[in-house]
Short mmCIF file of N, CA, C and O in Angstrom, two decimals:
data_model
loop_
_atom_site.label_atom_id
_atom_site.label_comp_id
_atom_site.label_asym_id
_atom_site.label_seq_id
_atom_site.Cartn_x
_atom_site.Cartn_y
_atom_site.Cartn_z
N GLN A 1 1.11 -1.51 -21.07
CA GLN A 1 2.10 -1.53 -20.07
C GLN A 1 1.22 -1.00 -18.74
O GLN A 1 0.83 0.08 -18.69
N VAL A 2 1.29 -1.63 -17.52
CA VAL A 2 0.55 -1.33 -16.40
C VAL A 2 1.51 -0.42 -15.77
O VAL A 2 2.69 -0.45 -15.41
N GLN A 3 0.92 0.79 -15.05
CA GLN A 3 1.45 1.85 -14.36
C GLN A 3 0.96 1.93 -12.95
O GLN A 3 -0.35 1.99 -12.87
N VAL A 4 1.72 1.85 -11.99
CA VAL A 4 1.05 1.75 -10.63
C VAL A 4 1.78 3.21 -9.88
O VAL A 4 2.92 3.35 -9.92
N VAL A 5 0.93 4.02 -9.31
CA VAL A 5 1.36 5.16 -8.92
C VAL A 5 0.88 5.47 -7.38
O VAL A 5 -0.38 5.31 -7.18
N GLU A 6 1.62 5.73 -6.71
CA GLU A 6 1.45 6.02 -5.11
C GLU A 6 1.25 7.56 -4.92
O GLU A 6 2.12 8.29 -5.62
N SER A 7 0.42 7.93 -4.00
CA SER A 7 0.44 9.38 -3.62
C SER A 7 0.03 9.51 -2.24
O SER A 7 -0.48 8.42 -1.61
N GLY A 8 0.22 10.63 -1.70
CA GLY A 8 -0.21 10.95 -0.22
C GLY A 8 0.84 10.89 0.87
O GLY A 8 0.74 11.15 2.09
N GLY A 9 2.08 10.50 0.50
CA GLY A 9 3.04 10.56 1.43
C GLY A 9 3.48 11.91 1.91
O GLY A 9 3.21 12.90 1.31
N GLY A 10 4.27 12.03 2.99
CA GLY A 10 4.59 13.41 3.52
C GLY A 10 5.12 13.30 4.94
O GLY A 10 5.51 12.15 5.28
N LEU A 11 5.21 14.30 5.45
CA LEU A 11 5.76 14.41 6.75
C LEU A 11 4.62 14.63 7.80
O LEU A 11 3.71 15.61 7.61
N VAL A 12 4.56 13.81 8.91
CA VAL A 12 3.66 13.93 9.92
C VAL A 12 4.31 13.78 11.43
O VAL A 12 5.24 12.88 11.39
N GLN A 13 3.77 14.31 12.29
CA GLN A 13 4.19 14.15 13.58
C GLN A 13 3.89 12.89 14.19
O GLN A 13 2.67 12.39 13.91
N ALA A 14 4.51 12.20 15.21
CA ALA A 14 4.16 11.14 15.93
C ALA A 14 2.76 11.24 16.50
O ALA A 14 2.41 12.10 16.99
N GLY A 15 1.94 10.15 16.23
CA GLY A 15 0.58 10.22 16.72
C GLY A 15 -0.44 10.64 15.65
O GLY A 15 -1.46 10.47 15.97
N GLY A 16 0.14 11.25 14.72
CA GLY A 16 -0.68 11.63 13.67
C GLY A 16 -1.22 10.60 12.71
O GLY A 16 -0.86 9.47 12.76
N SER A 17 -1.91 11.07 11.55
CA SER A 17 -2.50 10.18 10.70
C SER A 17 -2.16 10.78 9.30
O SER A 17 -1.74 11.88 8.82
N LEU A 18 -2.14 9.81 8.24
CA LEU A 18 -1.74 10.08 7.02
C LEU A 18 -2.64 9.06 6.01
O LEU A 18 -2.68 7.80 6.43
N ARG A 19 -3.00 9.43 4.84
CA ARG A 19 -3.58 8.60 3.95
C ARG A 19 -2.98 8.43 2.58
O ARG A 19 -2.53 9.54 2.08
N LEU A 20 -2.65 7.41 2.33
CA LEU A 20 -1.92 7.00 0.88
C LEU A 20 -3.03 6.43 -0.02
O LEU A 20 -3.73 5.68 0.34
N SER A 21 -2.86 6.85 -1.21
CA SER A 21 -3.52 6.34 -2.22
C SER A 21 -2.84 5.73 -3.38
O SER A 21 -1.44 6.00 -3.54
N CYS A 22 -3.30 4.78 -4.18
CA CYS A 22 -2.66 4.07 -5.24
C CYS A 22 -3.59 3.71 -6.12
O CYS A 22 -4.83 3.24 -6.01
N ALA A 23 -3.16 3.92 -7.39
CA ALA A 23 -3.97 3.37 -8.74
C ALA A 23 -3.16 2.88 -9.71
O ALA A 23 -1.99 3.26 -9.94
N ALA A 24 -3.72 1.66 -10.19
CA ALA A 24 -3.07 1.07 -11.32
C ALA A 24 -3.77 1.23 -12.61
O ALA A 24 -4.97 1.20 -12.67
N SER A 25 -3.06 1.83 -13.60
CA SER A 25 -3.61 1.91 -14.97
C SER A 25 -3.00 1.29 -15.93
O SER A 25 -1.87 0.73 -15.92
N GLY A 26 -3.75 1.32 -17.04
CA GLY A 26 -3.11 0.59 -18.26
C GLY A 26 -3.40 -0.78 -18.36
O GLY A 26 -2.80 -1.49 -19.22
N GLY A 27 -4.03 -1.37 -17.47
CA GLY A 27 -4.40 -2.70 -17.41
C GLY A 27 -5.67 -3.11 -18.26
O GLY A 27 -6.52 -3.71 -17.68
N THR A 28 -5.73 -2.64 -19.52
CA THR A 28 -6.90 -2.88 -20.37
C THR A 28 -6.97 -4.20 -20.61
O THR A 28 -6.13 -4.96 -20.91
N ASN A 29 -8.22 -4.61 -20.48
CA ASN A 29 -8.54 -6.04 -20.57
C ASN A 29 -8.05 -7.07 -19.59
O ASN A 29 -7.81 -8.36 -19.78
N MET A 30 -7.39 -6.64 -18.53
CA MET A 30 -6.66 -7.28 -17.49
C MET A 30 -7.50 -7.29 -16.17
O MET A 30 -7.95 -6.22 -15.80
N ARG A 31 -7.57 -8.64 -15.62
CA ARG A 31 -8.30 -8.57 -14.47
C ARG A 31 -7.36 -8.47 -13.27
O ARG A 31 -6.42 -9.33 -13.10
N ILE A 32 -7.57 -7.40 -12.26
CA ILE A 32 -6.78 -7.40 -11.15
C ILE A 32 -7.10 -8.50 -10.07
O ILE A 32 -8.39 -8.80 -9.91
N LEU A 33 -6.11 -9.05 -9.46
CA LEU A 33 -6.34 -9.89 -8.49
C LEU A 33 -6.06 -9.47 -6.94
O LEU A 33 -6.79 -9.80 -6.17
N THR A 34 -5.04 -8.82 -6.93
CA THR A 34 -4.72 -8.35 -5.52
C THR A 34 -3.85 -6.85 -5.68
O THR A 34 -3.07 -6.64 -6.62
N MET A 35 -4.08 -6.08 -4.79
CA MET A 35 -3.34 -4.83 -4.59
C MET A 35 -2.61 -4.92 -3.04
O MET A 35 -3.37 -5.34 -2.34
N ALA A 36 -1.47 -4.51 -3.02
CA ALA A 36 -0.90 -4.63 -1.61
C ALA A 36 -0.03 -3.25 -1.43
O ALA A 36 0.48 -2.65 -2.40
N TRP A 37 0.21 -3.28 -0.16
CA TRP A 37 1.23 -2.14 0.31
C TRP A 37 2.31 -2.80 1.06
O TRP A 37 2.26 -3.65 1.93
N TYR A 38 3.71 -2.35 0.57
CA TYR A 38 4.94 -2.65 1.24
C TYR A 38 5.61 -1.49 1.58
O TYR A 38 5.18 -0.43 1.08
N ARG A 39 6.37 -1.55 2.53
CA ARG A 39 7.32 -0.55 2.80
C ARG A 39 8.68 -0.93 2.94
O ARG A 39 9.04 -2.05 3.25
N GLN A 40 9.78 -0.02 2.91
CA GLN A 40 11.00 -0.31 2.97
C GLN A 40 11.79 0.82 3.79
O GLN A 40 11.56 2.04 3.53
N PHE A 41 12.46 0.39 4.79
CA PHE A 41 13.19 1.27 5.65
C PHE A 41 14.54 1.31 5.23
O PHE A 41 15.30 0.25 4.42
N PRO A 42 15.50 2.24 5.40
CA PRO A 42 16.79 2.37 4.94
C PRO A 42 17.62 1.14 5.26
O PRO A 42 17.76 0.72 6.54
N GLY A 43 18.27 0.64 4.27
CA GLY A 43 19.28 -0.62 4.72
C GLY A 43 18.51 -1.90 4.96
O GLY A 43 18.91 -2.80 5.23
N LYS A 44 17.17 -1.96 4.76
CA LYS A 44 16.20 -2.99 5.04
C LYS A 44 15.68 -3.52 3.85
O LYS A 44 15.39 -2.91 2.82
N GLU A 45 15.14 -4.85 3.92
CA GLU A 45 14.36 -5.48 2.78
C GLU A 45 12.89 -4.89 3.03
O GLU A 45 12.40 -4.39 3.92
N ARG A 46 12.44 -4.96 1.73
CA ARG A 46 11.05 -4.41 1.61
C ARG A 46 10.17 -5.21 2.46
O ARG A 46 10.18 -6.59 2.21
N GLU A 47 9.21 -4.85 3.32
CA GLU A 47 8.49 -5.59 4.23
C GLU A 47 6.84 -5.33 3.70
O GLU A 47 6.42 -4.36 3.38
N PHE A 48 6.00 -6.49 4.04
CA PHE A 48 4.62 -6.44 3.87
C PHE A 48 4.02 -5.40 4.86
O PHE A 48 4.43 -5.70 5.96
N VAL A 49 3.08 -4.84 4.33
CA VAL A 49 2.21 -3.84 5.28
C VAL A 49 0.87 -4.41 5.30
O VAL A 49 0.21 -4.69 6.34
N ALA A 50 0.15 -4.45 3.97
CA ALA A 50 -1.24 -4.82 3.96
C ALA A 50 -1.40 -5.27 2.57
O ALA A 50 -0.90 -4.88 1.54
N GLN A 51 -2.63 -6.04 2.37
CA GLN A 51 -2.99 -6.37 1.00
C GLN A 51 -4.60 -6.64 0.99
O GLN A 51 -5.10 -6.95 2.10
N ILE A 52 -5.13 -6.79 -0.20
CA ILE A 52 -6.58 -6.99 -0.26
C ILE A 52 -6.72 -7.41 -1.56
O ILE A 52 -6.19 -7.14 -2.57
N ASP A 53 -7.64 -8.49 -1.58
CA ASP A 53 -7.95 -9.43 -2.77
C ASP A 53 -9.25 -8.88 -3.37
O ASP A 53 -10.11 -8.32 -2.66
N TRP A 54 -9.29 -8.72 -4.67
CA TRP A 54 -10.68 -8.36 -5.33
C TRP A 54 -11.71 -9.31 -5.00
O TRP A 54 -12.93 -8.99 -5.23
N ALA A 55 -11.43 -10.48 -4.71
CA ALA A 55 -12.45 -11.48 -4.37
C ALA A 55 -12.89 -11.33 -2.93
O ALA A 55 -13.64 -12.15 -2.61
N ASP A 56 -12.26 -10.63 -2.12
CA ASP A 56 -12.51 -10.56 -0.71
C ASP A 56 -12.30 -9.17 -0.03
O ASP A 56 -11.33 -8.58 -0.27
N PRO A 57 -13.33 -8.57 0.43
CA PRO A 57 -13.22 -7.24 0.76
C PRO A 57 -12.41 -6.98 2.12
O PRO A 57 -12.09 -5.81 2.55
N ASN A 58 -12.00 -8.15 2.78
CA ASN A 58 -11.34 -8.06 4.13
C ASN A 58 -9.70 -8.10 3.79
O ASN A 58 -9.29 -9.04 3.33
N PRO A 59 -9.24 -7.01 4.17
CA PRO A 59 -7.74 -7.02 3.99
C PRO A 59 -6.93 -7.65 5.07
O PRO A 59 -7.56 -7.96 6.12
N THR A 60 -5.73 -7.98 4.69
CA THR A 60 -4.77 -8.68 5.57
C THR A 60 -3.59 -7.59 5.93
O THR A 60 -3.08 -6.93 5.11
N TYR A 61 -3.32 -7.61 7.22
CA TYR A 61 -2.32 -6.71 7.70
C TYR A 61 -1.10 -7.40 8.41
O TYR A 61 -1.32 -8.40 9.06
N ALA A 62 0.03 -6.63 8.40
CA ALA A 62 1.12 -6.97 9.24
C ALA A 62 0.69 -6.78 10.54
O ALA A 62 0.08 -5.82 10.79
N THR A 63 1.44 -7.72 11.49
CA THR A 63 1.19 -7.46 12.96
C THR A 63 1.61 -6.07 13.36
O THR A 63 0.88 -5.47 14.28
N SER A 64 2.62 -5.44 12.78
CA SER A 64 3.19 -4.27 13.24
C SER A 64 2.10 -3.14 12.98
O SER A 64 2.30 -1.98 13.52
N VAL A 65 1.27 -3.19 12.07
CA VAL A 65 0.27 -2.12 11.72
C VAL A 65 -1.06 -2.53 12.10
O VAL A 65 -1.94 -1.51 11.93
N LYS A 66 -1.53 -3.61 12.35
CA LYS A 66 -2.71 -3.94 12.65
C LYS A 66 -3.48 -3.12 13.79
O LYS A 66 -2.76 -3.05 14.83
N GLY A 67 -4.57 -2.84 13.59
CA GLY A 67 -5.27 -1.89 14.49
C GLY A 67 -5.04 -0.34 14.31
O GLY A 67 -5.69 0.42 14.85
N ARG A 68 -3.99 -0.03 13.41
CA ARG A 68 -3.51 1.35 13.26
C ARG A 68 -3.76 1.64 11.87
O ARG A 68 -4.15 2.86 11.47
N PHE A 69 -3.64 0.75 10.93
CA PHE A 69 -3.72 1.03 9.50
C PHE A 69 -4.96 0.29 8.92
O PHE A 69 -5.36 -0.80 9.44
N THR A 70 -5.62 1.03 7.94
CA THR A 70 -6.74 0.44 7.35
C THR A 70 -6.60 0.52 5.87
O THR A 70 -6.33 1.59 5.21
N MET A 71 -6.65 -0.63 5.14
CA MET A 71 -6.72 -0.60 3.70
C MET A 71 -8.05 -0.83 3.07
O MET A 71 -8.88 -1.71 3.60
N SER A 72 -8.29 -0.18 2.13
CA SER A 72 -9.60 -0.43 1.40
C SER A 72 -9.29 -0.40 -0.10
O SER A 72 -8.40 0.07 -0.47
N ARG A 73 -10.28 -0.82 -0.81
CA ARG A 73 -10.08 -0.98 -2.29
C ARG A 73 -11.35 -0.16 -3.12
O ARG A 73 -12.48 -0.04 -2.53
N ASP A 74 -11.10 0.16 -4.20
CA ASP A 74 -12.02 0.65 -5.23
C ASP A 74 -11.93 -0.21 -6.48
O ASP A 74 -11.25 -0.03 -7.33
N GLY A 75 -12.63 -1.23 -6.51
CA GLY A 75 -12.48 -2.32 -7.46
C GLY A 75 -12.80 -1.63 -8.98
O GLY A 75 -12.43 -2.15 -9.91
N THR A 76 -13.72 -0.67 -8.98
CA THR A 76 -14.05 -0.14 -10.41
C THR A 76 -13.00 0.72 -10.96
O THR A 76 -12.92 0.77 -12.03
N LYS A 77 -12.00 0.97 -10.13
CA LYS A 77 -10.83 1.89 -10.53
C LYS A 77 -9.41 1.35 -10.19
O LYS A 77 -8.42 2.02 -10.67
N ASN A 78 -9.37 0.14 -9.88
CA ASN A 78 -8.26 -0.72 -9.64
C ASN A 78 -7.33 0.32 -8.70
O ASN A 78 -6.17 0.56 -8.96
N ALA A 79 -8.05 0.66 -7.60
CA ALA A 79 -7.30 1.63 -6.71
C ALA A 79 -7.36 1.24 -5.26
O ALA A 79 -8.51 0.55 -5.06
N VAL A 80 -6.46 1.50 -4.36
CA VAL A 80 -6.61 1.22 -2.83
C VAL A 80 -6.23 2.44 -2.10
O VAL A 80 -5.44 3.33 -2.79
N ASP A 81 -6.50 2.49 -0.79
CA ASP A 81 -6.08 3.47 -0.02
C ASP A 81 -5.54 2.74 1.21
O ASP A 81 -5.75 1.55 1.41
N LEU A 82 -4.66 3.51 1.88
CA LEU A 82 -4.17 3.06 3.00
C LEU A 82 -4.15 4.25 4.18
O LEU A 82 -3.54 5.13 3.97
N ARG A 83 -5.16 3.97 5.00
CA ARG A 83 -5.33 5.03 6.01
C ARG A 83 -4.45 4.64 7.29
O ARG A 83 -4.64 3.63 7.91
N MET A 84 -3.58 5.40 7.67
CA MET A 84 -2.59 5.30 8.66
C MET A 84 -2.85 6.03 9.85
O MET A 84 -2.86 7.31 9.73
N ASN A 85 -3.03 5.56 10.97
CA ASN A 85 -3.34 6.22 12.25
C ASN A 85 -2.38 5.95 13.45
O ASN A 85 -1.46 4.93 13.27
N ARG A 86 -2.07 6.71 14.30
CA ARG A 86 -1.12 6.82 15.31
C ARG A 86 0.15 6.43 14.91
O ARG A 86 0.73 5.47 15.31
N LEU A 87 0.63 7.14 14.13
CA LEU A 87 1.88 6.97 13.24
C LEU A 87 2.99 7.06 14.38
O LEU A 87 3.03 7.88 15.25
N SER A 88 4.07 6.30 14.27
CA SER A 88 5.30 6.34 14.98
C SER A 88 6.43 6.59 14.00
O SER A 88 6.42 6.35 12.82
N PRO A 89 7.57 7.18 14.57
CA PRO A 89 8.83 7.29 13.84
C PRO A 89 9.20 5.91 13.15
O PRO A 89 9.93 5.96 12.16
N GLU A 90 8.81 4.75 13.95
CA GLU A 90 9.16 3.46 13.29
C GLU A 90 8.48 3.22 12.05
O GLU A 90 8.91 2.26 11.37
N ASP A 91 7.51 3.96 11.56
CA ASP A 91 6.65 3.90 10.44
C ASP A 91 7.49 4.64 9.41
O ASP A 91 6.83 4.55 8.15
N THR A 92 8.39 5.26 9.59
CA THR A 92 9.10 6.01 8.44
C THR A 92 9.70 5.13 7.55
O THR A 92 10.43 4.18 7.81
N GLY A 93 9.50 5.40 6.16
CA GLY A 93 10.17 4.69 5.08
C GLY A 93 9.31 5.01 3.85
O GLY A 93 8.37 5.84 3.68
N VAL A 94 9.69 4.33 2.88
CA VAL A 94 9.08 4.61 1.43
C VAL A 94 8.04 3.24 1.39
O VAL A 94 8.30 2.19 1.55
N TYR A 95 6.91 3.65 1.20
CA TYR A 95 5.76 2.78 0.83
C TYR A 95 5.38 2.59 -0.49
O TYR A 95 5.35 3.52 -1.31
N TYR A 96 5.36 1.45 -0.81
CA TYR A 96 5.17 0.88 -2.30
C TYR A 96 3.85 0.30 -2.41
O TYR A 96 3.48 -0.50 -1.49
N CYS A 97 3.27 0.37 -3.60
CA CYS A 97 2.07 -0.14 -3.86
C CYS A 97 2.21 -1.05 -4.87
O CYS A 97 2.93 -0.79 -5.94
N GLY A 98 1.66 -2.36 -4.86
CA GLY A 98 1.88 -3.30 -5.98
C GLY A 98 0.52 -3.82 -6.40
O GLY A 98 -0.45 -3.73 -5.61
N ALA A 99 0.48 -4.20 -7.67
CA ALA A 99 -0.80 -4.80 -8.30
C ALA A 99 -0.60 -5.94 -8.93
O ALA A 99 0.47 -6.16 -9.76
N VAL A 100 -1.43 -7.06 -8.64
CA VAL A 100 -1.25 -8.39 -9.41
C VAL A 100 -2.37 -8.55 -10.34
O VAL A 100 -3.60 -8.36 -9.80
N PHE A 101 -2.15 -8.84 -11.55
CA PHE A 101 -3.10 -9.07 -12.58
C PHE A 101 -3.17 -10.45 -12.97
O PHE A 101 -1.95 -11.14 -12.91
N LEU A 102 -4.40 -10.95 -13.33
CA LEU A 102 -4.32 -12.42 -13.85
C LEU A 102 -3.59 -12.56 -14.97
O LEU A 102 -3.61 -11.84 -15.96
N GLY A 103 -2.73 -13.60 -14.94
CA GLY A 103 -1.70 -13.92 -15.98
C GLY A 103 -0.64 -12.96 -16.29
O GLY A 103 -0.08 -12.93 -17.22
N ALA A 104 -0.23 -12.14 -15.28
CA ALA A 104 0.88 -11.24 -15.43
C ALA A 104 1.61 -11.09 -14.16
O ALA A 104 1.11 -11.46 -13.04
N ASN A 105 2.86 -10.65 -14.25
CA ASN A 105 3.49 -10.32 -13.11
C ASN A 105 2.97 -9.06 -12.39
O ASN A 105 2.24 -8.40 -12.63
N THR A 106 3.57 -9.10 -10.96
CA THR A 106 3.23 -7.95 -10.21
C THR A 106 3.88 -6.55 -10.63
O THR A 106 4.99 -6.67 -11.01
N TYR A 107 3.16 -5.68 -10.70
CA TYR A 107 3.61 -4.43 -10.89
C TYR A 107 3.68 -3.47 -9.85
O TYR A 107 2.81 -3.41 -8.88
N TRP A 108 4.86 -2.71 -9.73
CA TRP A 108 5.12 -1.92 -8.44
C TRP A 108 5.13 -0.45 -8.90
O TRP A 108 5.62 -0.06 -9.90
N GLY A 109 4.69 0.34 -7.87
CA GLY A 109 4.96 1.90 -8.18
C GLY A 109 6.42 2.11 -7.71
O GLY A 109 7.12 1.52 -7.27
N GLN A 110 6.58 3.57 -7.83
CA GLN A 110 7.75 4.14 -7.56
C GLN A 110 8.07 4.43 -6.03
O GLN A 110 9.14 4.52 -5.48
N GLY A 111 6.96 4.32 -5.29
CA GLY A 111 7.00 4.55 -3.83
C GLY A 111 6.66 5.97 -3.57
O GLY A 111 6.89 6.85 -4.13
N THR A 112 6.27 6.19 -2.24
CA THR A 112 5.90 7.43 -1.86
C THR A 112 6.50 7.49 -0.33
O THR A 112 6.54 6.50 0.48
N GLN A 113 7.23 8.62 -0.05
CA GLN A 113 7.96 8.73 1.28
C GLN A 113 7.07 9.06 2.48
O GLN A 113 6.33 10.12 2.33
N VAL A 114 7.10 8.36 3.44
CA VAL A 114 6.26 8.76 4.67
C VAL A 114 7.50 8.95 5.67
O VAL A 114 8.27 8.05 6.08
N THR A 115 7.40 10.11 6.34
CA THR A 115 8.34 10.41 7.48
C THR A 115 7.41 10.96 8.68
O THR A 115 6.68 11.92 8.52
N VAL A 116 7.76 10.23 9.78
CA VAL A 116 7.15 10.49 10.92
C VAL A 116 8.15 11.07 11.90
O VAL A 116 9.20 10.36 12.33
N SER A 117 7.84 12.31 12.44
CA SER A 117 8.77 12.98 13.24
C SER A 117 8.45 12.72 14.67
O SER A 117 7.40 12.44 14.86
N SER A 118 9.49 12.79 15.56
CA SER A 118 9.38 12.46 16.98
C SER A 118 8.72 13.62 17.60
O SER A 118 8.93 14.85 17.20
#
């Protein structure tokens, strides 16, 4: 069973930065295709933040975070980072990491809370 774990969330003041990390484990003999970050605000649907494919080093970002967030991958460890800069209170939410493996469903982590204070 694949386990996805996010870390690095916390409290930061507006304008500050935070780095989230995510690792997928337990994928023995499984080829990872994509890892992605989504976030969820209270009472809202989970929304796309960024993703990166193992076949392409260039990540894709939601318009709302483009230019402020940077996603990177560590292909040897099935892991990704999300570096968030110039954070706003509007970025406050639970950030989820997902991993897609070849021939398997997407696996999601439990999420990590990011809170940006005014």
